mmCIF file of C-alpha atoms in Angstrom:
data_model
loop_
_atom_site.group_PDB
_atom_site.id
_atom_site.type_symbol
_atom_site.label_atom_id
_atom_site.label_comp_id
_atom_site.label_asym_id
_atom_site.label_seq_id
_atom_site.Cartn_x
_atom_site.Cartn_y
_atom_site.Cartn_z
ATOM 1 C CA MET A 134 53.100 -2.532 -13.892
ATOM 2 C CA GLU A 135 56.466 -3.257 -12.337
ATOM 3 C CA ALA A 136 55.599 -1.035 -9.380
ATOM 4 C CA LEU A 137 52.253 -2.726 -8.937
ATOM 5 C CA ALA A 138 53.907 -6.131 -8.995
ATOM 6 C CA ASN A 139 56.412 -4.930 -6.402
ATOM 7 C CA LEU A 140 53.512 -3.945 -4.161
ATOM 8 C CA GLY A 141 52.197 -7.472 -4.542
ATOM 9 C CA ILE A 142 49.269 -6.623 -6.752
ATOM 10 C CA ASP A 143 48.277 -9.602 -8.842
ATOM 11 C CA VAL A 144 45.170 -9.404 -11.039
ATOM 12 C CA ARG A 145 44.266 -13.002 -10.221
ATOM 13 C CA LEU A 146 44.390 -12.299 -6.497
ATOM 14 C CA LEU A 147 42.524 -9.051 -6.975
ATOM 15 C CA ILE A 148 39.708 -10.837 -8.789
ATOM 16 C CA ALA A 149 39.740 -13.591 -6.178
ATOM 17 C CA GLN A 150 39.329 -11.030 -3.410
ATOM 18 C CA ILE A 151 36.488 -9.309 -5.259
ATOM 19 C CA VAL A 152 34.786 -12.688 -5.685
ATOM 20 C CA ASN A 153 35.448 -13.443 -2.001
ATOM 21 C CA PHE A 154 33.750 -10.251 -1.002
ATOM 22 C CA GLY A 155 30.822 -10.949 -3.305
ATOM 23 C CA ILE A 156 30.343 -14.416 -1.854
ATOM 24 C CA LEU A 157 30.583 -13.096 1.694
ATOM 25 C CA LEU A 158 28.113 -10.316 0.931
ATOM 26 C CA PHE A 159 25.657 -12.807 -0.545
ATOM 27 C CA LEU A 160 25.995 -15.302 2.310
ATOM 28 C CA LEU A 161 25.762 -12.697 5.056
ATOM 29 C CA HIS A 162 22.791 -11.093 3.352
ATOM 30 C CA ARG A 163 21.090 -14.461 3.080
ATOM 31 C CA PHE A 164 21.940 -15.873 6.501
ATOM 32 C CA LEU A 165 22.463 -12.864 8.754
ATOM 33 C CA TYR A 166 21.015 -9.570 7.579
ATOM 34 C CA LYS A 167 17.728 -10.831 6.203
ATOM 35 C CA PRO A 168 16.653 -12.952 9.196
ATOM 36 C CA LEU A 169 17.875 -10.567 11.866
ATOM 37 C CA LEU A 170 16.704 -7.319 10.272
ATOM 38 C CA GLY A 171 13.380 -9.022 9.573
ATOM 39 C CA MET A 172 13.204 -9.991 13.223
ATOM 40 C CA LEU A 173 14.055 -6.439 14.350
ATOM 41 C CA GLU A 174 11.320 -5.122 12.088
ATOM 42 C CA LYS A 175 8.861 -7.723 13.345
ATOM 43 C CA ARG A 176 9.711 -6.987 16.944
ATOM 44 C CA SER A 177 9.286 -3.241 16.642
ATOM 45 C CA ALA A 178 5.983 -3.802 14.837
ATOM 46 C CA LEU A 179 4.885 -6.111 17.620
ATOM 47 C CA ILE A 180 5.867 -3.617 20.302
ATOM 48 C CA GLU A 181 4.013 -0.855 18.492
ATOM 49 C CA LYS A 182 0.956 -3.072 18.199
ATOM 50 C CA SER A 183 1.163 -4.054 21.876
ATOM 51 C CA ILE A 184 1.321 -0.436 22.968
ATOM 52 C CA GLU A 185 -1.639 0.350 20.745
ATOM 53 C CA GLU A 186 -3.564 -2.582 22.180
ATOM 54 C CA ALA A 187 -2.712 -1.637 25.739
ATOM 55 C CA LYS A 188 -4.066 1.831 25.046
ATOM 56 C CA THR A 189 -7.264 0.410 23.589
ATOM 57 C CA ILE A 190 -7.676 -1.887 26.570
ATOM 58 C CA GLN A 191 -7.180 0.996 28.954
ATOM 59 C CA ASP A 192 -9.778 3.059 27.104
ATOM 60 C CA LYS A 193 -12.201 0.158 27.143
ATOM 61 C CA LEU A 194 -11.579 -0.406 30.836
ATOM 62 C CA ALA A 195 -12.322 3.232 31.556
ATOM 63 C CA SER A 196 -15.547 3.097 29.557
ATOM 64 C CA VAL A 197 -16.576 -0.156 31.248
ATOM 65 C CA GLU A 198 -15.863 1.393 34.622
ATOM 66 C CA GLN A 199 -18.020 4.370 33.734
ATOM 67 C CA MET A 200 -20.760 2.109 32.431
ATOM 68 C CA ARG A 201 -20.642 0.084 35.612
ATOM 69 C CA ALA A 202 -20.956 3.205 37.749
ATOM 70 C CA GLU A 203 -23.910 4.356 35.647
ATOM 71 C CA GLU A 204 -25.588 0.960 35.923
ATOM 72 C CA LEU A 205 -25.005 0.940 39.657
ATOM 73 C CA GLU A 206 -26.550 4.355 39.972
ATOM 74 C CA LYS A 207 -29.529 3.256 37.898
ATOM 75 C CA ALA A 208 -29.947 0.066 39.931
ATOM 76 C CA LYS A 209 -29.828 2.074 43.154
ATOM 77 C CA GLU A 210 -32.502 4.391 41.868
ATOM 78 C CA GLN A 211 -34.645 1.473 40.782
ATOM 79 C CA ALA A 212 -34.182 -0.307 44.080
ATOM 80 C CA SER A 213 -35.185 2.754 46.069
ATOM 81 C CA ALA A 214 -38.221 3.205 43.825
ATOM 82 C CA ILE A 215 -39.221 -0.403 44.367
ATOM 83 C CA VAL A 216 -38.778 -0.121 48.134
ATOM 84 C CA GLU A 217 -40.827 3.056 48.192
ATOM 85 C CA GLN A 218 -43.584 1.468 46.146
ATOM 86 C CA ALA A 219 -43.581 -1.639 48.323
ATOM 87 C CA THR A 220 -43.807 0.440 51.482
ATOM 88 C CA LYS A 221 -46.697 2.397 50.051
ATOM 89 C CA HIS A 222 -48.432 -0.763 48.949
ATOM 90 C CA ALA A 223 -47.957 -2.403 52.337
ATOM 91 C CA GLU A 224 -49.284 0.654 54.095
ATOM 92 C CA GLU A 225 -52.325 0.687 51.848
ATOM 93 C CA LYS A 226 -52.878 -2.997 52.354
ATOM 94 C CA SER A 227 -52.563 -2.779 56.142
ATOM 95 C CA ALA A 228 -54.977 0.134 56.200
ATOM 96 C CA ALA A 229 -57.452 -1.829 54.123
ATOM 97 C CA LEU A 230 -57.066 -4.853 56.360
ATOM 98 C CA MET A 231 -57.574 -2.743 59.420
ATOM 99 C CA GLU A 232 -60.708 -1.275 57.859
ATOM 100 C CA LYS A 233 -61.990 -4.698 56.967
ATOM 101 C CA ALA A 234 -61.303 -6.036 60.442
ATOM 102 C CA LYS A 235 -63.024 -3.072 61.962
ATOM 103 C CA SER A 236 -66.074 -3.535 59.817
ATOM 104 C CA GLU A 237 -66.117 -7.253 60.574
ATOM 105 C CA VAL A 238 -65.870 -6.638 64.294
ATOM 106 C CA HIS A 239 -68.625 -4.096 63.968
ATOM 107 C CA GLY A 240 -70.745 -6.657 62.067
ATOM 108 C CA VAL A 241 -70.148 -9.306 64.695
ATOM 109 C CA VAL A 242 -71.019 -6.908 67.495
ATOM 110 C CA GLU A 243 -74.131 -5.788 65.662
ATOM 111 C CA GLY A 244 -75.139 -9.401 65.021
ATOM 112 C CA ALA A 245 -74.609 -10.278 68.657
ATOM 113 C CA ARG A 246 -76.613 -7.290 69.766
ATOM 114 C CA GLU A 247 -79.442 -8.189 67.413
ATOM 115 C CA LYS A 248 -79.394 -11.732 68.641
ATOM 116 C CA ILE A 249 -79.481 -10.651 72.268
ATOM 117 C CA ARG A 250 -82.341 -8.271 71.505
ATOM 118 C CA MET A 251 -84.299 -10.957 69.688
ATOM 119 C CA GLU A 252 -83.647 -13.443 72.431
ATOM 120 C CA LYS A 253 -84.780 -10.940 74.996
ATOM 121 C CA GLU A 254 -87.970 -10.289 73.043
ATOM 122 C CA HIS A 255 -88.567 -13.950 72.683
ATOM 123 C CA MET A 256 -88.014 -14.553 76.358
ATOM 124 C CA LEU A 257 -90.261 -11.667 77.298
ATOM 125 C CA ALA A 258 -92.967 -12.925 74.953
ATOM 126 C CA SER A 259 -92.805 -16.412 76.317
ATOM 127 C CA ALA A 260 -92.702 -15.083 79.871
ATOM 128 C CA GLU A 261 -95.754 -12.948 79.156
ATOM 129 C CA ARG A 262 -97.594 -15.910 77.713
ATOM 130 C CA GLU A 263 -96.713 -18.101 80.608
ATOM 131 C CA PHE A 264 -97.442 -15.345 83.058
ATOM 132 C CA GLY A 265 -100.809 -14.629 81.353
ATOM 133 C CA ALA A 266 -101.739 -18.284 81.431
ATOM 134 C CA LEU A 267 -100.729 -18.473 85.074
ATOM 135 C CA VAL A 268 -102.768 -15.457 85.978
ATOM 136 C CA LEU A 269 -105.713 -16.844 84.044
ATOM 137 C CA ALA A 270 -105.420 -20.183 85.712
ATOM 138 C CA ALA A 271 -105.074 -18.568 89.139
ATOM 139 C CA SER A 272 -107.939 -16.192 88.500
ATOM 140 C CA GLU A 273 -110.058 -19.034 87.169
ATOM 141 C CA ARG A 274 -109.364 -21.097 90.236
ATOM 142 C CA ILE A 275 -110.075 -18.194 92.636
ATOM 143 C CA LEU A 276 -113.090 -16.951 90.774
ATOM 144 C CA LYS A 277 -114.511 -20.440 90.310
ATOM 145 C CA ASP A 278 -115.213 -20.447 94.002
ATOM 146 C CA VAL A 279 -116.485 -16.891 94.511
ATOM 147 C CA SER A 280 -117.906 -15.510 91.339
ATOM 148 C CA ASP A 281 -120.965 -15.624 89.329
ATOM 149 C CA GLU A 282 -121.126 -15.643 85.664
ATOM 150 C CA GLN A 283 -121.246 -11.903 85.208
ATOM 151 C CA LEU A 284 -118.310 -11.181 87.427
ATOM 152 C CA THR A 285 -116.344 -13.838 85.834
ATOM 153 C CA GLY A 286 -116.933 -12.304 82.475
ATOM 154 C CA ARG A 287 -116.001 -8.828 83.675
ATOM 155 C CA LEU A 288 -112.888 -10.014 85.426
ATOM 156 C CA ARG A 289 -111.808 -11.976 82.413
ATOM 157 C CA THR A 290 -112.148 -8.913 80.270
ATOM 158 C CA LYS A 291 -110.276 -6.762 82.805
ATOM 159 C CA ALA A 292 -107.533 -9.300 83.135
ATOM 160 C CA LEU A 293 -107.167 -9.564 79.450
ATOM 161 C CA ASP A 294 -107.004 -5.788 79.254
ATOM 162 C CA LEU A 295 -104.320 -5.661 81.909
ATOM 163 C CA VAL A 296 -102.339 -8.331 80.245
ATOM 164 C CA SER A 297 -102.550 -6.648 76.879
ATOM 165 C CA LYS A 298 -101.569 -3.301 78.454
ATOM 166 C CA ALA A 299 -98.620 -4.849 80.230
ATOM 167 C CA THR A 300 -97.124 -6.221 77.121
ATOM 168 C CA MET B 226 63.337 -10.551 10.533
ATOM 169 C CA ASN B 227 61.746 -10.642 7.148
ATOM 170 C CA ILE B 228 59.364 -7.939 6.034
ATOM 171 C CA SER B 229 57.622 -8.234 2.710
ATOM 172 C CA VAL B 230 55.208 -5.655 1.295
ATOM 173 C CA ALA B 231 53.565 -8.288 -0.880
ATOM 174 C CA ALA B 232 51.651 -11.175 0.574
ATOM 175 C CA GLU B 233 53.684 -14.360 0.336
ATOM 176 C CA LYS B 234 52.548 -17.327 -1.676
ATOM 177 C CA VAL B 235 51.946 -20.312 0.581
ATOM 178 C CA PHE B 236 50.910 -22.845 -2.036
ATOM 179 C CA SER B 237 49.147 -22.884 -5.355
ATOM 180 C CA ILE B 238 46.033 -24.585 -6.682
ATOM 181 C CA ALA B 239 46.128 -25.247 -10.412
ATOM 182 C CA GLY B 240 48.401 -22.308 -11.056
ATOM 183 C CA PHE B 241 46.453 -19.963 -8.777
ATOM 184 C CA PRO B 242 48.783 -18.560 -6.119
ATOM 185 C CA VAL B 243 47.207 -18.949 -2.694
ATOM 186 C CA THR B 244 48.777 -16.279 -0.518
ATOM 187 C CA ASN B 245 48.749 -16.197 3.276
ATOM 188 C CA SER B 246 46.508 -13.157 3.076
ATOM 189 C CA ILE B 247 43.841 -14.791 0.965
ATOM 190 C CA LEU B 248 44.013 -17.805 3.273
ATOM 191 C CA VAL B 249 43.097 -15.572 6.207
ATOM 192 C CA ALA B 250 40.350 -13.958 4.092
ATOM 193 C CA TRP B 251 38.851 -17.392 3.614
ATOM 194 C CA ILE B 252 39.103 -18.101 7.336
ATOM 195 C CA VAL B 253 37.362 -14.797 8.076
ATOM 196 C CA MET B 254 34.633 -15.658 5.589
ATOM 197 C CA ILE B 255 34.104 -19.107 7.063
ATOM 198 C CA ALA B 256 34.085 -17.685 10.596
ATOM 199 C CA LEU B 257 31.585 -14.974 9.740
ATOM 200 C CA VAL B 258 29.244 -17.290 7.860
ATOM 201 C CA ALA B 259 29.472 -19.921 10.603
ATOM 202 C CA ALA B 260 28.728 -17.307 13.264
ATOM 203 C CA SER B 261 25.764 -16.084 11.193
ATOM 204 C CA LEU B 262 24.418 -19.604 10.877
ATOM 205 C CA ILE B 263 24.738 -20.109 14.623
ATOM 206 C CA ALA B 264 23.102 -16.761 15.330
ATOM 207 C CA THR B 265 20.164 -17.364 13.028
ATOM 208 C CA ARG B 266 19.729 -21.089 13.666
ATOM 209 C CA ARG B 267 16.691 -20.436 15.806
ATOM 210 C CA VAL B 268 15.631 -16.854 15.357
ATOM 211 C CA SER B 269 13.247 -15.997 18.164
ATOM 212 C CA LEU B 270 11.325 -12.917 19.127
ATOM 213 C CA VAL B 271 13.154 -12.873 22.448
ATOM 214 C CA PRO B 272 16.820 -12.933 21.354
ATOM 215 C CA ARG B 273 19.431 -14.971 23.166
ATOM 216 C CA GLY B 274 23.173 -15.524 22.879
ATOM 217 C CA ALA B 275 24.611 -15.133 19.402
ATOM 218 C CA GLN B 276 21.367 -13.778 17.985
ATOM 219 C CA ASN B 277 21.349 -11.083 20.644
ATOM 220 C CA PHE B 278 24.967 -10.180 19.943
ATOM 221 C CA PHE B 279 24.501 -9.920 16.200
ATOM 222 C CA GLU B 280 21.274 -7.981 16.641
ATOM 223 C CA ILE B 281 23.137 -5.395 18.694
ATOM 224 C CA VAL B 282 25.903 -5.161 16.088
ATOM 225 C CA LEU B 283 23.542 -4.919 13.136
ATOM 226 C CA GLU B 284 21.215 -2.470 14.848
ATOM 227 C CA THR B 285 24.121 -0.217 15.767
ATOM 228 C CA ILE B 286 25.386 -0.247 12.178
ATOM 229 C CA LEU B 287 21.853 0.313 10.856
ATOM 230 C CA LYS B 288 21.404 3.310 13.167
ATOM 231 C CA LEU B 289 24.719 4.708 11.973
ATOM 232 C CA VAL B 290 23.661 4.247 8.349
ATOM 233 C CA ASP B 291 20.315 5.838 9.159
ATOM 234 C CA SER B 292 22.012 8.854 10.702
ATOM 235 C CA VAL B 293 23.892 9.422 7.438
ATOM 236 C CA THR B 294 21.121 8.711 4.930
ATOM 237 C CA GLY B 295 18.178 9.948 7.004
ATOM 238 C CA ASP B 296 15.982 7.645 4.955
ATOM 239 C CA LYS B 297 14.954 4.196 6.159
ATOM 240 C CA ARG B 298 14.539 2.675 2.691
ATOM 241 C CA GLN B 299 17.887 3.952 1.508
ATOM 242 C CA SER B 300 19.507 2.742 4.734
ATOM 243 C CA LEU B 301 18.254 -0.769 4.122
ATOM 244 C CA ARG B 302 19.613 -0.617 0.558
ATOM 245 C CA PHE B 303 23.090 0.510 1.628
ATOM 246 C CA PHE B 304 23.233 -1.545 4.803
ATOM 247 C CA PRO B 305 24.429 -4.931 3.436
ATOM 248 C CA LEU B 306 27.449 -3.447 1.635
ATOM 249 C CA VAL B 307 28.461 -1.177 4.511
ATOM 250 C CA ALA B 308 27.995 -3.849 7.177
ATOM 251 C CA THR B 309 29.855 -6.482 5.160
ATOM 252 C CA ILE B 310 32.801 -4.164 4.520
ATOM 253 C CA PHE B 311 32.927 -3.262 8.196
ATOM 254 C CA MET B 312 32.806 -6.818 9.503
ATOM 255 C CA PHE B 313 35.105 -8.285 6.851
ATOM 256 C CA VAL B 314 37.779 -5.659 7.429
ATOM 257 C CA LEU B 315 37.381 -5.626 11.213
ATOM 258 C CA ILE B 316 37.630 -9.382 11.718
ATOM 259 C CA GLY B 317 40.529 -9.567 9.217
ATOM 260 C CA ASN B 318 42.374 -6.841 11.115
ATOM 261 C CA TRP B 319 41.809 -8.428 14.497
ATOM 262 C CA LEU B 320 42.690 -11.937 13.351
ATOM 263 C CA GLY B 321 46.013 -10.473 12.191
ATOM 264 C CA LEU B 322 46.793 -9.580 15.812
ATOM 265 C CA LEU B 323 46.446 -13.138 17.085
ATOM 266 C CA PRO B 324 49.646 -14.858 18.102
ATOM 267 C CA GLY B 325 50.861 -17.145 15.353
ATOM 268 C CA VAL B 326 49.908 -14.809 12.541
ATOM 269 C CA GLY B 327 53.183 -13.866 10.944
ATOM 270 C CA SER B 328 55.200 -16.210 13.127
ATOM 271 C CA ILE B 329 53.891 -19.643 12.147
ATOM 272 C CA GLY B 330 55.125 -20.505 8.680
ATOM 273 C CA ILE B 331 57.131 -22.621 6.367
ATOM 274 C CA ARG B 332 60.892 -22.265 6.090
ATOM 275 C CA GLU B 333 61.900 -21.865 2.505
ATOM 276 C CA VAL B 334 65.119 -21.111 0.762
ATOM 277 C CA HIS B 335 64.613 -17.959 -1.220
ATOM 278 C CA GLU B 336 67.442 -16.539 -3.348
ATOM 279 C CA GLY B 337 69.979 -18.503 -1.353
ATOM 280 C CA LYS B 338 68.609 -17.365 2.013
ATOM 281 C CA ALA B 339 66.444 -19.325 4.414
ATOM 282 C CA VAL B 340 63.282 -17.330 4.991
ATOM 283 C CA LEU B 341 60.129 -17.973 6.956
ATOM 284 C CA VAL B 342 57.005 -17.776 4.834
ATOM 285 C CA PRO B 343 54.193 -17.001 7.294
ATOM 286 C CA LEU B 344 51.101 -19.117 6.932
ATOM 287 C CA PHE B 345 48.800 -16.279 7.984
ATOM 288 C CA ARG B 346 48.800 -12.571 7.342
ATOM 289 C CA SER B 347 46.295 -9.832 8.044
ATOM 290 C CA THR B 348 43.891 -9.578 5.131
ATOM 291 C CA ALA B 349 44.327 -5.832 4.941
ATOM 292 C CA ALA B 350 48.110 -6.151 4.938
ATOM 293 C CA ASP B 351 47.761 -7.163 1.304
ATOM 294 C CA LEU B 352 47.052 -4.516 -1.328
ATOM 295 C CA ASN B 353 45.007 -6.995 -3.373
ATOM 296 C CA PHE B 354 42.444 -7.124 -0.601
ATOM 297 C CA THR B 355 42.220 -3.394 0.043
ATOM 298 C CA LEU B 356 42.222 -2.555 -3.660
ATOM 299 C CA ALA B 357 39.483 -5.114 -4.260
ATOM 300 C CA LEU B 358 37.340 -3.502 -1.572
ATOM 301 C CA ALA B 359 38.122 -0.025 -2.917
ATOM 302 C CA LEU B 360 37.134 -1.118 -6.427
ATOM 303 C CA ILE B 361 33.876 -2.595 -5.163
ATOM 304 C CA SER B 362 33.122 0.505 -3.136
ATOM 305 C CA VAL B 363 33.831 2.958 -5.967
ATOM 306 C CA VAL B 364 32.034 0.903 -8.632
ATOM 307 C CA VAL B 365 28.967 0.427 -6.444
ATOM 308 C CA VAL B 366 28.930 4.168 -5.726
ATOM 309 C CA GLN B 367 28.867 4.890 -9.484
ATOM 310 C CA CYS B 368 26.111 2.318 -10.042
ATOM 311 C CA VAL B 369 23.989 3.677 -7.202
ATOM 312 C CA GLY B 370 24.498 7.205 -8.496
ATOM 313 C CA ILE B 371 23.369 6.268 -12.009
ATOM 314 C CA ALA B 372 20.424 4.270 -10.656
ATOM 315 C CA SER B 373 19.177 7.037 -8.413
ATOM 316 C CA ILE B 374 19.564 10.206 -10.485
ATOM 317 C CA GLY B 375 19.848 8.810 -14.028
ATOM 318 C CA PHE B 376 22.806 8.189 -16.312
ATOM 319 C CA PHE B 377 23.001 11.577 -18.008
ATOM 320 C CA LYS B 378 22.551 13.624 -14.861
ATOM 321 C CA TYR B 379 25.182 11.534 -13.129
ATOM 322 C CA ALA B 380 27.549 11.742 -16.106
ATOM 323 C CA SER B 381 27.145 15.537 -16.185
ATOM 324 C CA ARG B 382 28.913 15.583 -12.871
ATOM 325 C CA PHE B 383 32.133 14.566 -14.642
ATOM 326 C CA ILE B 384 31.669 15.721 -18.209
ATOM 327 C CA ASN B 385 30.098 19.149 -18.292
ATOM 328 C CA PHE B 386 30.440 21.653 -21.116
ATOM 329 C CA SER B 387 27.955 24.229 -19.782
ATOM 330 C CA ASN B 388 30.818 26.590 -18.866
ATOM 331 C CA PRO B 389 34.561 26.354 -18.430
ATOM 332 C CA LEU B 390 34.335 26.326 -14.662
ATOM 333 C CA ASN B 391 31.937 23.390 -14.614
ATOM 334 C CA PHE B 392 34.143 21.587 -17.113
ATOM 335 C CA PHE B 393 37.126 22.035 -14.864
ATOM 336 C CA VAL B 394 35.124 20.917 -11.798
ATOM 337 C CA GLY B 395 34.028 17.857 -13.763
ATOM 338 C CA VAL B 396 37.606 16.939 -14.523
ATOM 339 C CA LEU B 397 38.477 17.340 -10.856
ATOM 340 C CA GLU B 398 35.563 15.101 -9.893
ATOM 341 C CA LEU B 399 36.788 12.476 -12.323
ATOM 342 C CA ILE B 400 40.262 12.613 -10.840
ATOM 343 C CA SER B 401 38.840 12.466 -7.324
ATOM 344 C CA GLU B 402 37.043 9.221 -8.163
ATOM 345 C CA ILE B 403 40.364 7.663 -9.129
ATOM 346 C CA ALA B 404 41.999 9.240 -6.093
ATOM 347 C CA LYS B 405 39.320 7.565 -3.969
ATOM 348 C CA LEU B 406 40.508 4.197 -5.205
ATOM 349 C CA ILE B 407 44.058 4.952 -4.196
ATOM 350 C CA SER B 408 43.225 6.605 -0.883
ATOM 351 C CA PHE B 409 40.804 3.840 0.083
ATOM 352 C CA SER B 410 43.231 1.026 -0.636
ATOM 353 C CA PHE B 411 46.432 2.620 0.607
ATOM 354 C CA ARG B 412 44.912 4.053 3.787
ATOM 355 C CA LEU B 413 43.762 0.663 4.981
ATOM 356 C CA PHE B 414 46.797 -1.196 3.681
ATOM 357 C CA GLY B 415 49.212 1.382 5.104
ATOM 358 C CA ASN B 416 47.657 1.399 8.558
ATOM 359 C CA ILE B 417 47.434 -2.341 8.953
ATOM 360 C CA PHE B 418 50.741 -3.159 7.309
ATOM 361 C CA ALA B 419 52.503 -0.486 9.345
ATOM 362 C CA GLY B 420 50.876 -1.872 12.462
ATOM 363 C CA GLU B 421 52.140 -5.341 11.653
ATOM 364 C CA VAL B 422 55.656 -4.083 11.039
ATOM 365 C CA LEU B 423 55.535 -1.992 14.213
ATOM 366 C CA LEU B 424 54.412 -4.966 16.280
ATOM 367 C CA MET B 425 57.019 -7.197 14.686
ATOM 368 C CA VAL B 426 59.756 -4.707 15.494
ATOM 369 C CA MET B 427 58.486 -4.262 19.049
ATOM 370 C CA PHE B 428 58.353 -8.010 19.631
ATOM 371 C CA PHE B 429 61.822 -8.303 18.162
ATOM 372 C CA LEU B 430 63.228 -5.597 20.445
ATOM 373 C CA ALA B 431 61.381 -6.439 23.681
ATOM 374 C CA PRO B 432 59.269 -9.584 23.592
ATOM 375 C CA TYR B 433 57.511 -9.049 26.957
ATOM 376 C CA ILE B 434 55.231 -6.282 28.340
ATOM 377 C CA VAL B 435 56.567 -3.500 26.092
ATOM 378 C CA PRO B 436 54.584 -4.480 22.955
ATOM 379 C CA LEU B 437 51.316 -4.590 24.953
ATOM 380 C CA PRO B 438 50.350 -0.906 24.549
ATOM 381 C CA PHE B 439 51.078 -1.255 20.842
ATOM 382 C CA LEU B 440 48.899 -4.334 20.687
ATOM 383 C CA PHE B 441 46.031 -2.327 22.241
ATOM 384 C CA LEU B 442 46.737 0.450 19.795
ATOM 385 C CA GLU B 443 46.506 -1.996 16.900
ATOM 386 C CA VAL B 444 43.175 -3.334 18.205
ATOM 387 C CA PHE B 445 41.948 0.235 18.159
ATOM 388 C CA VAL B 446 43.457 0.995 14.743
ATOM 389 C CA GLY B 447 41.899 -2.167 13.328
ATOM 390 C CA PHE B 448 38.488 -1.017 14.499
ATOM 391 C CA ILE B 449 38.941 2.574 13.355
ATOM 392 C CA GLN B 450 40.160 1.583 9.885
ATOM 393 C CA ALA B 451 37.234 -0.801 9.385
ATOM 394 C CA MET B 452 34.908 1.962 10.516
ATOM 395 C CA VAL B 453 36.544 4.576 8.270
ATOM 396 C CA PHE B 454 36.343 2.326 5.220
ATOM 397 C CA ALA B 455 32.661 1.518 5.850
ATOM 398 C CA MET B 456 31.695 5.094 6.732
ATOM 399 C CA LEU B 457 33.454 6.604 3.712
ATOM 400 C CA THR B 458 31.736 4.116 1.442
ATOM 401 C CA LEU B 459 28.438 5.052 3.048
ATOM 402 C CA VAL B 460 29.049 8.786 2.683
ATOM 403 C CA PHE B 461 30.088 8.399 -0.974
ATOM 404 C CA LEU B 462 26.977 6.276 -1.579
ATOM 405 C CA LYS B 463 24.790 8.955 -0.060
ATOM 406 C CA MET B 464 26.511 11.748 -1.997
ATOM 407 C CA SER B 465 26.064 9.902 -5.285
ATOM 408 C CA THR B 466 22.279 9.892 -4.800
ATOM 409 C CA ILE B 467 22.051 13.661 -4.374
ATOM 410 C CA GLU B 468 21.744 15.727 -7.520
ATOM 411 C CA SER B 469 24.418 18.364 -7.829
ATOM 412 C CA SER B 470 23.032 21.827 -7.265
ATOM 413 C CA HIS B 471 25.117 23.655 -9.866
#
């Protein structure tokens, strides 16, 4: 004990230092280790999560990109199909129109021809009638002076024959 | 020049002798706790200033502990003790190198001679401090050992009648536990006290320039001794959790 005392060892001081250490350990644990180690843990968890999320986002982006390309391809196909169909339709329609126009023109021409023919007939008929009447009148006038009854009758018949033959 | 192996009593509170060494221990405690409070005042995900500094320190120590235990859960269990020992010893050692420690004091007449009683003294230059830490370290090691492998298995390490050889090894183990106490406390005390004496002598012989390399050396020694104390505690803690193979 004498040697220990010479070295300065005092039980009271020893206990005080042990208590000191205990207090320091408690305070540092409470105010330093817990908050900071918790923060380190939280931060590494966050970083891990962020990396995971970034990976997911990248995957999603790739899939979206692929989907977009597929959609684009599909849309292109559809568009070309529509254009093709429209062209075909237009061609058909124009052909039909052309046909219709042709037939209409034909109808008009036919109608005109018919009309001309009828008009011609009408004109001829009226001309014949007028001509016949003229001839009759002329013949009557001429024959009135020169003819007897018999001749007049024969001539009338002949003239009527001629007229009917001419028409 | 006055060199005393024991820490000098500065004053006493209700019969309790307050030595210059325990005074510095209190200062170290206050400084550490204050720094912790500043560092964790606003803990943010993006660390700044004191928080950043302490995060680096703690993470480095935690990595070191991890490299010894190789087990994250165990590391977190051992970490507070190891880190506290390291920081307490380190700051105590370095504070002891500040000018004024050992030179600022009260003049007293002791056994007819006028002596200077220094107000401050390195914490580790007092056996009470180092022995207290050694006691804590060794006792905690025993407790951790019992808690992790069970009382009887742990006790069989020291008291083993399975064969004479194991009995003898057990006795040696028992002695080595006591030897740990002595080696722990005297290693730290010896290094720091010797450093103080060395510096005092150097300053006495050549006050300028010459003591500088020794001052650097003492900064280094202070760090190494804190590290050794913490690392040995850690290694003993780890060893106590492993069941003996024989």
